[in-house]
Coordinates of C-alpha atoms and ligand atoms in Angstrom, one line a residue:
M1 CA 153.2 98.2 108.5
C2 CA 152.2 94.8 107.1
G3 CA 150.4 91.6 107.9
I4 CA 152.2 88.3 107.7
I5 CA 151.1 84.7 107.8
G6 CA 152.9 81.4 107.4
V7 CA 152.0 77.7 107.6
T8 CA 153.9 74.4 107.2
G9 CA 152.3 70.9 107.3
E10 CA 149.2 72.0 105.4
A11 CA 149.1 70.5 101.9
D12 CA 146.4 72.9 100.7
A13 CA 147.9 76.0 102.2
L14 CA 146.7 78.6 99.7
P15 CA 143.1 79.0 100.9
L16 CA 144.4 79.3 104.5
L17 CA 146.9 82.0 103.4
L18 CA 144.3 84.0 101.5
G19 CA 141.8 83.8 104.3
A20 CA 144.3 85.0 106.8
L21 CA 145.5 87.8 104.5
H22 CA 141.9 89.0 104.4
Q23 CA 141.9 89.0 108.2
L24 CA 145.1 91.0 108.2
E25 CA 144.1 93.6 105.7
Y26 CA 143.6 96.2 108.5
R27 CA 147.4 96.1 109.0
G28 CA 147.9 97.3 105.5
Y29 CA 146.4 96.6 102.1
D30 CA 148.3 98.3 99.3
S31 CA 149.8 95.1 97.9
A32 CA 149.9 91.4 98.7
G33 CA 151.7 88.2 97.9
V34 CA 152.3 84.6 98.7
A35 CA 155.2 82.1 98.2
L36 CA 154.6 78.3 98.3
V37 CA 157.2 75.6 98.4
V38 CA 155.9 73.0 96.0
D39 CA 157.7 70.3 93.9
D40 CA 161.1 71.2 95.2
A41 CA 160.8 74.9 94.1
V42 CA 159.4 78.2 95.4
W43 CA 156.3 79.4 93.5
R44 CA 155.5 83.1 94.1
E45 CA 152.7 85.5 93.1
R46 CA 152.4 89.1 94.1
T47 CA 150.1 92.0 93.2
A48 CA 149.5 95.7 94.1
G49 CA 145.9 96.6 93.9
G50 CA 145.0 99.3 96.4
T51 CA 142.2 98.2 98.6
D52 CA 141.6 95.1 96.5
S53 CA 145.1 93.5 96.7
V54 CA 144.1 90.4 98.5
A55 CA 141.1 89.8 96.2
K56 CA 143.3 90.3 93.1
L57 CA 145.9 88.0 94.6
A58 CA 143.2 85.3 95.0
S59 CA 142.4 85.4 91.3
L60 CA 146.0 85.5 90.3
T61 CA 146.8 82.4 92.3
R62 CA 144.3 80.3 90.5
D63 CA 147.2 78.8 88.4
A64 CA 149.3 77.9 91.5
P65 CA 151.0 74.5 91.2
T66 CA 148.6 71.7 92.1
G67 CA 151.1 69.5 94.0
P68 CA 151.0 69.4 97.8
T69 CA 152.4 72.5 99.5
R70 CA 155.2 72.0 102.0
A71 CA 155.7 75.4 103.6
A72 CA 153.9 78.6 102.6
I73 CA 154.1 82.3 103.5
G74 CA 151.8 85.3 102.7
H75 CA 152.0 89.1 103.2
T76 CA 149.8 92.1 102.9
R77 CA 151.8 95.3 102.7
W78 CA 151.6 98.9 103.6
A79 CA 154.4 100.6 101.8
T80 CA 157.2 102.2 103.6
H81 CA 160.4 101.8 101.5
G82 CA 159.5 101.7 97.8
S83 CA 156.1 102.5 96.3
P84 CA 153.2 100.0 96.3
T85 CA 154.0 98.0 93.1
P86 CA 154.1 94.3 92.4
E87 CA 157.9 94.4 92.3
N88 CA 158.0 95.8 95.8
A89 CA 155.3 93.5 97.2
H90 CA 156.5 90.6 99.4
P91 CA 157.6 87.8 99.4
H92 CA 161.1 88.8 98.2
V93 CA 163.5 86.2 96.9
D94 CA 167.3 85.8 96.8
C95 CA 169.2 85.6 93.5
S96 CA 168.4 81.8 93.1
G97 CA 164.7 82.3 93.6
R98 CA 164.8 79.3 96.0
L99 CA 164.5 81.5 99.1
A100 CA 161.5 83.7 99.9
L101 CA 161.0 86.1 102.7
I102 CA 158.3 88.3 104.2
H103 CA 158.8 91.2 106.5
N104 CA 156.9 93.7 108.6
G105 CA 158.9 96.7 109.9
I106 CA 161.8 98.7 108.7
I107 CA 165.5 97.8 108.2
E108 CA 167.4 101.0 109.0
N109 CA 170.8 100.1 107.6
H110 CA 169.5 98.5 104.3
A111 CA 171.3 101.0 102.1
E112 CA 174.8 100.2 103.3
L113 CA 174.0 96.4 103.3
Q114 CA 172.7 96.6 99.7
T115 CA 175.8 98.4 98.5
E116 CA 177.9 95.7 100.1
L117 CA 175.8 92.9 98.6
E118 CA 175.7 94.4 95.1
A119 CA 179.5 94.7 95.2
G120 CA 179.5 91.0 96.0
G121 CA 177.4 90.2 92.9
H122 CA 173.9 90.1 94.3
A123 CA 171.2 91.5 92.0
F124 CA 168.3 93.3 93.5
S125 CA 164.9 93.5 92.0
S126 CA 162.9 95.8 94.3
A127 CA 163.2 99.2 96.0
T128 CA 162.5 97.8 99.4
D129 CA 164.5 97.7 102.6
T130 CA 163.4 94.1 103.0
E131 CA 165.3 92.5 100.1
V132 CA 168.7 92.8 101.7
M133 CA 167.6 90.2 104.2
A134 CA 167.0 87.6 101.5
H135 CA 170.4 88.2 100.0
L136 CA 172.2 88.2 103.4
I137 CA 170.7 84.8 104.2
E138 CA 171.6 83.5 100.7
Q139 CA 175.2 84.6 101.3
E140 CA 175.4 82.7 104.6
M141 CA 173.7 79.6 103.2
A142 CA 176.4 79.6 100.4
T143 CA 178.9 78.8 103.2
G144 CA 176.9 75.7 104.2
A145 CA 174.8 77.2 107.0
S146 CA 171.2 75.9 107.5
L147 CA 168.3 78.3 106.9
A148 CA 168.0 78.9 110.7
A149 CA 171.7 79.5 111.2
A150 CA 171.9 81.8 108.2
T151 CA 168.8 83.8 109.4
C152 CA 170.5 84.2 112.8
S153 CA 173.6 85.6 111.2
M154 CA 171.5 87.9 109.1
L155 CA 169.7 89.2 112.1
R156 CA 172.9 90.2 113.8
R157 CA 173.7 92.4 110.8
V158 CA 170.4 94.3 110.4
R159 CA 169.2 97.3 112.5
G160 CA 165.6 98.3 112.9
A161 CA 162.2 96.7 113.6
F162 CA 161.0 93.6 112.0
S163 CA 158.9 90.4 112.1
I164 CA 160.1 88.1 109.4
A165 CA 159.3 84.6 108.0
V166 CA 161.6 82.8 105.5
V167 CA 161.2 79.6 103.5
H168 CA 163.7 77.8 101.3
A169 CA 163.2 75.1 98.7
D170 CA 166.3 73.2 100.1
E171 CA 164.4 72.8 103.5
P172 CA 160.9 72.5 102.1
D173 CA 159.0 71.8 105.4
T174 CA 160.6 74.6 107.4
I175 CA 159.7 78.2 108.1
V176 CA 162.2 80.3 110.1
A177 CA 160.7 83.3 111.8
A178 CA 162.0 86.1 114.1
R179 CA 161.0 89.4 115.5
R180 CA 162.4 92.6 117.0
A181 CA 160.0 95.4 118.1
T182 CA 157.1 94.4 115.9
P183 CA 154.5 91.7 116.7
L184 CA 154.6 88.0 115.7
V185 CA 152.6 85.1 117.1
L186 CA 153.0 81.4 116.6
G187 CA 150.4 78.6 116.5
R188 CA 150.3 74.8 116.3
H189 CA 147.7 72.2 115.5
D190 CA 147.2 68.7 114.1
G191 CA 150.5 68.3 112.3
A192 CA 150.7 72.0 111.2
A193 CA 152.6 75.0 112.6
L194 CA 151.6 78.6 111.8
L195 CA 152.8 82.1 112.4
A196 CA 151.1 85.5 111.9
S197 CA 151.6 89.1 112.8
D198 CA 148.4 89.1 114.7
I199 CA 146.1 86.8 116.6
P200 CA 142.9 87.2 114.4
A201 CA 144.7 85.7 111.5
L202 CA 145.1 82.4 113.5
I203 CA 141.6 82.3 114.9
G204 CA 139.7 79.5 113.2
H205 CA 142.9 77.5 112.7
T206 CA 144.2 77.0 116.2
R207 CA 143.7 78.2 119.7
E208 CA 147.2 77.1 120.7
V209 CA 148.9 80.4 120.2
F210 CA 152.3 81.5 121.5
A211 CA 154.1 84.9 121.7
L212 CA 157.6 85.2 120.2
A213 CA 159.7 87.8 122.1
D214 CA 162.3 90.2 120.7
D215 CA 165.4 88.6 119.3
E216 CA 164.0 85.1 119.4
L217 CA 164.1 82.7 116.5
A218 CA 161.4 80.2 115.8
V219 CA 161.8 77.2 113.5
L220 CA 158.4 75.8 112.4
T221 CA 158.1 72.3 111.0
P222 CA 154.8 70.4 110.6
G223 CA 153.3 70.2 114.1
A224 CA 156.3 71.6 115.9
L225 CA 157.7 74.9 117.1
E226 CA 161.2 75.3 118.3
V227 CA 162.1 78.7 119.8
T228 CA 165.6 79.8 120.7
T229 CA 167.5 83.0 121.4
L230 CA 169.8 84.3 118.6
D231 CA 172.6 82.6 120.6
G232 CA 170.8 79.2 120.3
E233 CA 169.6 79.0 123.9
P234 CA 166.2 77.1 123.9
V235 CA 163.2 79.2 125.0
T236 CA 159.7 78.1 126.1
P237 CA 157.4 80.5 124.3
E238 CA 154.7 82.1 126.4
Q239 CA 151.2 80.7 125.6
L240 CA 148.6 83.4 125.0
T241 CA 145.0 83.5 126.1
I242 CA 142.6 83.8 123.1
T243 CA 139.2 85.2 124.1
W244 CA 137.9 86.2 120.6
D245 CA 136.2 84.0 118.1
L246 CA 136.1 84.4 114.3
E247 CA 132.5 85.5 114.5
A248 CA 133.5 88.5 116.6
A249 CA 135.8 89.6 113.8
Q250 CA 133.3 89.5 111.0
K251 CA 130.9 92.4 110.0
G252 CA 127.9 90.8 111.6
G253 CA 125.3 92.0 109.1
Y254 CA 126.4 95.7 109.0
E255 CA 127.3 97.4 105.7
D256 CA 130.8 97.9 107.0
Y257 CA 133.0 97.4 110.1
M258 CA 132.7 100.9 111.2
S259 CA 128.9 100.7 111.5
K260 CA 129.2 97.4 113.3
E261 CA 131.8 98.7 115.6
M262 CA 129.9 102.0 116.4
H263 CA 126.9 99.8 117.4
E264 CA 129.1 97.7 119.6
Q265 CA 130.0 100.7 121.7
P266 CA 127.5 100.2 124.5
H267 CA 129.0 96.7 124.9
A268 CA 132.5 98.0 124.7
V269 CA 131.8 100.4 127.5
A270 CA 129.9 97.9 129.6
D271 CA 132.5 95.2 129.2
T272 CA 135.3 97.6 130.1
L273 CA 133.5 98.4 133.4
L274 CA 132.9 94.7 134.2
D275 CA 134.3 93.2 137.4
R276 CA 135.9 96.4 138.6
R277 CA 134.1 96.7 141.9
G278 CA 134.6 94.7 145.0
P279 CA 131.8 93.5 147.4
G280 CA 131.8 96.9 149.2
G281 CA 131.5 98.8 145.9
E282 CA 135.2 99.8 146.1
L283 CA 137.3 99.7 142.9
I284 CA 139.5 96.6 142.5
L285 CA 141.9 96.5 139.6
D286 CA 143.6 93.3 140.6
Q287 CA 144.6 92.3 137.1
M288 CA 146.6 95.5 136.7
R289 CA 149.8 94.1 138.1
L290 CA 150.6 97.5 139.7
G291 CA 149.4 97.2 143.3
A292 CA 148.1 100.0 145.6
A293 CA 151.6 100.1 147.2
D294 CA 153.2 100.9 143.9
L295 CA 150.8 103.7 143.2
R296 CA 150.6 105.3 146.6
D297 CA 153.7 107.4 146.3
I298 CA 153.2 108.7 142.8
D299 CA 153.3 112.5 142.5
K300 CA 152.7 113.0 138.8
V301 CA 150.9 111.2 135.9
F302 CA 152.2 111.4 132.3
I303 CA 150.0 110.0 129.6
V304 CA 151.4 109.3 126.1
A305 CA 149.5 108.2 123.0
C306 CA 148.8 108.9 119.4
G307 CA 145.7 110.0 117.4
S308 CA 142.3 109.0 118.9
S309 CA 144.1 107.4 121.9
Y310 CA 145.7 110.8 122.5
H311 CA 142.3 112.4 122.6
A312 CA 141.1 109.8 125.1
A313 CA 144.2 110.7 127.2
L314 CA 143.2 114.4 127.0
V315 CA 139.8 113.6 128.6
A316 CA 141.6 111.7 131.3
K317 CA 143.8 114.7 132.1
Y318 CA 140.7 116.7 133.2
A319 CA 139.4 113.8 135.2
I320 CA 142.7 112.9 136.9
E321 CA 143.6 116.5 137.8
H322 CA 140.1 117.0 139.2
W323 CA 139.8 113.7 141.1
V324 CA 143.3 112.9 142.1
K325 CA 144.7 116.4 142.5
L326 CA 148.0 115.4 140.8
P327 CA 149.6 117.0 137.8
A328 CA 148.6 115.1 134.7
E329 CA 150.6 115.8 131.5
V330 CA 149.5 114.4 128.2
D331 CA 151.9 114.1 125.3
I332 CA 151.9 112.9 121.8
A333 CA 154.1 109.8 121.9
S334 CA 156.2 110.7 118.9
E335 CA 157.2 114.0 120.5
F336 CA 157.6 112.7 124.0
R337 CA 160.3 110.2 123.2
Y338 CA 162.5 112.9 121.6
R339 CA 162.2 115.6 124.3
D340 CA 163.8 115.5 127.7
P341 CA 160.6 114.7 129.7
V342 CA 161.1 115.0 133.4
L343 CA 160.0 111.7 135.0
N344 CA 161.3 109.7 137.9
E345 CA 160.3 106.7 140.0
R346 CA 157.4 108.7 141.5
T347 CA 155.9 109.3 138.0
L348 CA 153.2 107.0 136.6
C349 CA 153.5 106.9 132.9
V350 CA 150.4 105.6 131.1
G351 CA 150.7 104.5 127.5
V352 CA 147.3 104.4 125.7
S353 CA 147.1 102.2 122.6
Q354 CA 144.2 100.2 121.4
S355 CA 146.5 98.0 119.4
G356 CA 149.2 97.8 122.0
E357 CA 151.7 97.8 119.1
T358 CA 152.0 101.4 118.0
L359 CA 155.7 102.0 117.7
D360 CA 155.7 105.7 118.8
T361 CA 153.8 104.8 121.9
S362 CA 155.8 101.7 122.8
E363 CA 159.1 103.6 122.3
A364 CA 157.8 106.4 124.5
M365 CA 156.9 103.9 127.2
R366 CA 160.3 102.3 126.9
E367 CA 161.9 105.8 127.4
A368 CA 159.6 106.4 130.5
A369 CA 160.7 103.0 131.9
R370 CA 164.4 103.9 131.3
L371 CA 163.8 107.1 133.2
G372 CA 162.6 105.1 136.2
A373 CA 158.8 105.8 135.9
K374 CA 156.2 103.2 136.6
V375 CA 154.8 102.2 133.3
L376 CA 151.1 101.2 132.8
V377 CA 149.5 100.5 129.4
V378 CA 145.8 100.8 128.5
S379 CA 145.5 98.4 125.6
N380 CA 142.7 96.6 123.8
V381 CA 144.8 93.6 122.9
V382 CA 145.5 91.0 125.5
D383 CA 149.2 90.2 125.6
S384 CA 150.0 92.9 123.0
S385 CA 153.7 93.9 122.9
M386 CA 153.1 96.9 125.1
A387 CA 151.1 94.9 127.6
R388 CA 153.9 92.5 127.9
A389 CA 156.6 95.2 128.3
A390 CA 154.8 97.4 130.8
D391 CA 154.8 97.1 134.6
G392 CA 151.0 97.1 134.6
V393 CA 148.2 96.8 132.2
L394 CA 144.5 97.9 132.2
Y395 CA 142.7 96.3 129.3
T396 CA 139.8 97.9 127.5
R397 CA 137.4 95.2 126.4
A398 CA 136.1 96.5 123.1
G399 CA 136.9 93.3 121.1
P400 CA 138.7 93.4 117.8
E401 CA 138.4 96.7 115.9
I402 CA 138.8 96.2 112.2
G403 CA 137.6 99.6 110.9
V404 CA 140.7 101.7 110.6
A405 CA 139.2 104.8 112.3
S406 CA 138.9 104.0 116.0
T407 CA 135.4 104.2 117.4
K408 CA 134.5 101.6 120.1
C409 CA 138.1 101.4 121.3
H410 CA 138.2 105.2 121.7
L411 CA 135.1 105.1 124.0
A412 CA 136.5 102.1 125.9
Q413 CA 139.8 104.0 126.4
I414 CA 138.0 107.0 127.9
V415 CA 136.1 104.7 130.3
A416 CA 139.2 102.7 131.3
L417 CA 141.2 105.9 131.9
E418 CA 138.4 107.4 134.0
V419 CA 138.3 104.1 136.0
L420 CA 142.1 104.5 136.5
G421 CA 141.5 108.1 137.7
L422 CA 139.0 107.0 140.2
Y423 CA 141.2 104.1 141.4
L424 CA 144.0 106.6 142.0
A425 CA 141.6 108.9 143.8
Q426 CA 140.6 105.9 146.0
I427 CA 144.2 104.9 146.8
L428 CA 145.5 108.4 147.4
G429 CA 142.3 109.3 149.4
T430 CA 141.7 112.4 147.3
Q431 CA 137.9 111.8 146.9
P432 CA 135.4 110.6 149.4
T433 CA 134.1 107.1 148.8
E434 CA 130.6 108.5 148.1
R435 CA 131.9 110.7 145.3
I436 CA 133.8 107.8 143.7
N437 CA 130.7 105.6 143.9
E438 CA 128.6 108.4 142.4
V439 CA 130.9 108.6 139.4
L440 CA 131.1 104.9 139.0
N441 CA 127.3 104.7 139.1
A442 CA 127.2 107.3 136.4
L443 CA 129.7 105.4 134.3
E444 CA 127.6 102.3 134.6
V445 CA 124.7 104.1 133.0
L446 CA 126.8 105.1 130.0
P447 CA 126.1 102.0 127.9
E448 CA 122.4 103.0 127.9
L449 CA 123.2 106.6 127.0
V450 CA 125.5 105.6 124.2
A451 CA 122.8 103.3 122.8
D452 CA 120.3 106.1 123.0
S453 CA 122.7 108.4 121.2
L454 CA 123.3 105.8 118.5
D455 CA 119.6 105.5 117.9
R456 CA 119.4 109.1 116.8
V457 CA 121.4 108.4 113.7
G458 CA 118.5 109.6 111.5
D459 CA 118.9 113.1 112.9
V460 CA 122.6 113.1 112.2
D461 CA 122.0 111.8 108.7
D462 CA 119.6 114.8 108.1
V463 CA 122.2 117.3 109.3
A464 CA 124.9 115.6 107.2
A465 CA 122.7 115.8 104.1
K466 CA 122.6 119.6 104.5
L467 CA 126.4 119.8 104.8
T468 CA 127.4 117.8 101.6
D469 CA 128.7 121.0 99.9
A470 CA 130.8 122.2 102.9
R471 CA 134.5 121.9 102.6
D472 CA 135.8 123.7 105.7
F473 CA 134.9 122.6 109.2
F474 CA 135.9 123.9 112.7
F475 CA 135.2 121.7 115.7
L476 CA 135.2 123.7 118.9
G477 CA 134.9 122.7 122.5
R478 CA 135.9 123.8 126.0
H479 CA 136.9 121.8 129.0
V480 CA 136.3 118.1 128.2
G481 CA 134.5 119.3 125.1
Y482 CA 137.9 120.2 123.7
P483 CA 139.2 116.6 123.2
V484 CA 135.7 115.7 121.8
A485 CA 136.2 118.5 119.2
L486 CA 139.6 117.2 118.3
E487 CA 138.3 113.7 117.9
G488 CA 135.3 114.9 115.8
A489 CA 137.7 116.8 113.5
L490 CA 140.0 113.8 113.2
K491 CA 137.2 111.5 112.3
L492 CA 136.0 113.9 109.6
K493 CA 139.5 114.3 108.2
E494 CA 140.3 110.6 108.0
L495 CA 136.9 109.4 106.8
A496 CA 135.4 112.2 104.6
Y497 CA 138.7 113.8 103.6
L498 CA 137.4 117.2 104.5
R499 CA 139.5 120.0 106.0
A500 CA 138.6 120.0 109.7
E501 CA 140.3 121.9 112.5
G502 CA 139.7 121.0 116.2
Y503 CA 140.2 123.9 118.5
P504 CA 139.7 124.9 122.1
A505 CA 136.9 127.5 121.5
G506 CA 138.5 130.1 123.7
E507 CA 141.6 130.1 121.5
L508 CA 139.7 131.0 118.3
K509 CA 140.0 134.7 118.9
H510 CA 143.8 134.5 119.0
G511 CA 144.0 133.8 115.3
P512 CA 141.8 131.1 113.7
I513 CA 138.7 133.3 113.8
A514 CA 140.2 135.0 110.7
L515 CA 139.2 131.9 108.7
I516 CA 135.5 132.0 109.6
E517 CA 133.3 133.2 106.8
P518 CA 129.9 132.3 105.3
G519 CA 130.1 128.7 104.3
T520 CA 132.4 127.6 107.1
V521 CA 130.8 124.9 109.3
V522 CA 131.4 125.1 113.0
V523 CA 130.6 122.1 115.0
G524 CA 130.5 122.9 118.7
I525 CA 130.3 120.7 121.8
A526 CA 127.8 122.6 123.9
T527 CA 126.8 120.0 126.5
R528 CA 126.7 121.4 130.0
N529 CA 130.3 121.2 131.2
P530 CA 131.6 124.0 133.5
L531 CA 132.5 126.2 130.6
W532 CA 129.2 125.8 128.8
E533 CA 128.2 129.5 129.0
K534 CA 131.6 130.6 127.7
M535 CA 131.3 128.1 124.9
L536 CA 128.0 129.7 123.8
S537 CA 129.6 133.1 123.7
N538 CA 132.4 131.7 121.5
V539 CA 129.7 130.1 119.2
A540 CA 127.9 133.5 119.0
E541 CA 131.2 135.0 117.8
V542 CA 131.5 132.6 114.8
R543 CA 127.8 132.7 114.0
S544 CA 127.9 136.5 113.7
R545 CA 130.6 136.0 111.1
G546 CA 128.4 133.9 108.9
A547 CA 129.4 130.3 110.0
T548 CA 126.8 127.6 109.9
V549 CA 126.6 126.3 113.4
V550 CA 126.0 122.6 114.4
L551 CA 125.9 122.0 118.1
V552 CA 126.0 118.9 120.2
A553 CA 123.7 119.8 123.0
D554 CA 121.9 118.1 126.0
D555 CA 118.4 117.1 125.4
G556 CA 116.0 120.0 125.8
D557 CA 118.6 122.7 126.1
E558 CA 116.8 125.4 124.3
E559 CA 119.5 128.0 125.2
S560 CA 122.1 126.1 123.1
A561 CA 119.6 125.5 120.3
A562 CA 118.9 129.2 120.1
V563 CA 122.5 129.9 118.8
A564 CA 122.6 126.9 116.4
D565 CA 121.5 126.2 112.9
H566 CA 121.3 122.5 113.6
V567 CA 121.4 120.6 116.8
L568 CA 122.6 117.0 117.5
W569 CA 120.8 116.2 120.7
V570 CA 122.4 113.8 123.2
P571 CA 121.2 112.5 126.6
P572 CA 122.9 114.5 129.4
T573 CA 125.4 113.0 131.9
T574 CA 128.0 114.1 134.4
S575 CA 130.4 116.5 132.6
L576 CA 133.7 114.7 133.2
I577 CA 132.3 111.5 131.6
S578 CA 130.2 113.3 128.9
P579 CA 132.8 112.8 126.1
V580 CA 131.8 109.1 125.9
V581 CA 128.3 110.2 124.8
D582 CA 129.1 113.5 123.0
V583 CA 131.6 111.9 120.5
V584 CA 129.0 109.5 119.2
P585 CA 127.1 111.9 116.9
L586 CA 130.4 113.2 115.6
Q587 CA 131.5 109.7 114.6
Q588 CA 128.1 109.3 112.9
L589 CA 128.5 112.7 111.1
A590 CA 131.9 111.8 109.8
Y591 CA 130.7 108.3 108.7
R592 CA 127.6 109.8 106.9
L593 CA 129.7 112.5 105.1
A594 CA 132.2 109.8 104.1
R595 CA 129.4 107.8 102.6
L596 CA 127.8 110.9 100.9
H597 CA 131.2 111.6 99.3
G598 CA 131.6 108.0 98.2
H599 CA 134.4 107.0 100.5
D600 CA 134.8 103.6 102.1
P601 CA 134.7 104.3 105.9
D602 CA 136.6 101.1 106.7
R603 CA 139.6 101.8 104.7
P604 CA 140.4 105.5 104.6
R605 CA 143.1 106.4 102.1
N606 CA 146.7 106.6 103.3
L607 CA 145.9 105.1 106.7
A608 CA 146.5 101.7 108.3
K609 CA 145.1 100.3 111.5
T610 CA 148.3 99.5 113.3
V611 CA 151.2 101.9 112.9
T612 CA 154.3 100.0 113.7
V613 CA 156.7 102.4 112.0
E614 CA 157.8 105.9 112.9
Ligands
F6R1 C1 142.1 107.3 114.4 C2 142.9 106.2 114.9 C3 144.4 106.5 115.1 C4 144.9 105.7 116.3 C5 146.4 105.9 116.5 C6 146.9 105.2 117.7 O1 140.8 106.9 114.2 O2 142.5 105.1 115.0 O3 144.6 107.9 115.3 O4 144.2 106.1 117.5 O5 147.1 105.5 115.3 O6 146.7 103.8 117.6 P1 146.8 102.9 118.9 O7 145.6 103.3 119.8 O8 146.6 101.5 118.4 O9 148.1 103.1 119.5

């Protein structure tokens, strides 16, 4: 997964490219490169530098040609085919070096195409799947085709997922771009035209942003965008609504994005709840596109997601089954799409994805739609690919999340899914209005409770300082505490690189308890949900085997404190919505342990923010 940027009509394009590549680093950051069309030639610079790739690139480009730039493209890479080396960094060129191409995605049939091209005399200089595209276009242009026509022909031969942008010294003011199953947006302003894999890279340059759809081709020339289908039919691209400003995508005075984003959680929760109630207090989700009539006859809910979004979905399972009295299945998106899930037109399939671009989830939703289900997406990105493909959309309103480990989006997802659960209960009449209002009122207090939880960071830091030597962690929970435990373990793994298992506490005795010994840390979610007493019994079992016990407990709950070595106190709330509060100290614990172990919380190793490959 990679970030791409391109601009034509900007004589001093390099600073724009480098700034945008910084903005796009959350999409991948193991290598970076740019290509500029200057003085009738393509000038290219690339580097592989781990988390510093874009900074390294900035210093390497100091000797870029000084003449005015005609068209320019830039790329920040997350390696898929070929290791992260300068040779594999994008842009890739053809044999002449006059064509340069950047790509996000995967070309599945690259091996057979490379064999064919090599037999035809093309020389390859990288181990990527991308380079075949540069040579295929070169081959077509050799027959007299324009850059756009040759790119079209190339696209007919490749299989897979891609967003691409191509420049050629023979057509120095043109960038040709296309996409299939991965994101690409276009922009225009004052004599320039731009493209990027994501909206934040264009913020600050233009507010006139358009979406490119699958299998559409865009030809960018200074100040102009021309979009067609691969068959040459003209298309009017859809203009997107930009609600973020550049300021919102900066660190805002915090040491890192993760701290900033954790502190934005009360706002993320409050904003996600905004405007959801009508004058009589009833829930109104009128922007959802799926109306009450569509939802009235559903008899089953399926939720598909990955990672933290999956954990938010698991919380929703408890809420939906309790409030709506419908079966709610939750599945990992990458498994769902390859099973034979039983869905039909009476199933509501909800995809949960903060980015709205995760390939596993979007493909799972595509499969659900194929099976006839009504498809709804919960996404944090307005007009994301999934939002545009689904029948309905419920946006979380967490703002851009740059830290790779999801925090504020996760909380916003839980809240949005619970609102959805209540909305279904309202439509299907499974809960009295008073009960729905009671829960909504409790949800509306959550921003205060989350802020209160965040303020206790000093207590979390004290506990973290006592755990710096620990290497093995178990996170245990029951009922809605179970998904919280899974999320706590995931955060610790990805940020502090510590072994952490998340388990339903009742399952421990069926095997994993064999691993508990002195030195093992058990973090338990012991806030008062319906299984709280049973949870305490499970905690007693691990404590008697020598584990160090850290419990998340409701303020003043001395019974829980009595079985713990350390307590992370949280303000109490209704059990079904308690995960929104309970997960906060676990985020802070993972953050502090990451810092104590010297790791950058914003850029965990081996991870990228948006996963647009399988
Ligand atoms: C973990 C994390 C990931 C994402 C997962 C799905 O902190 O952020 O596990 O939750 O990759 O991403 P989205 O929600 O964009 O589909």
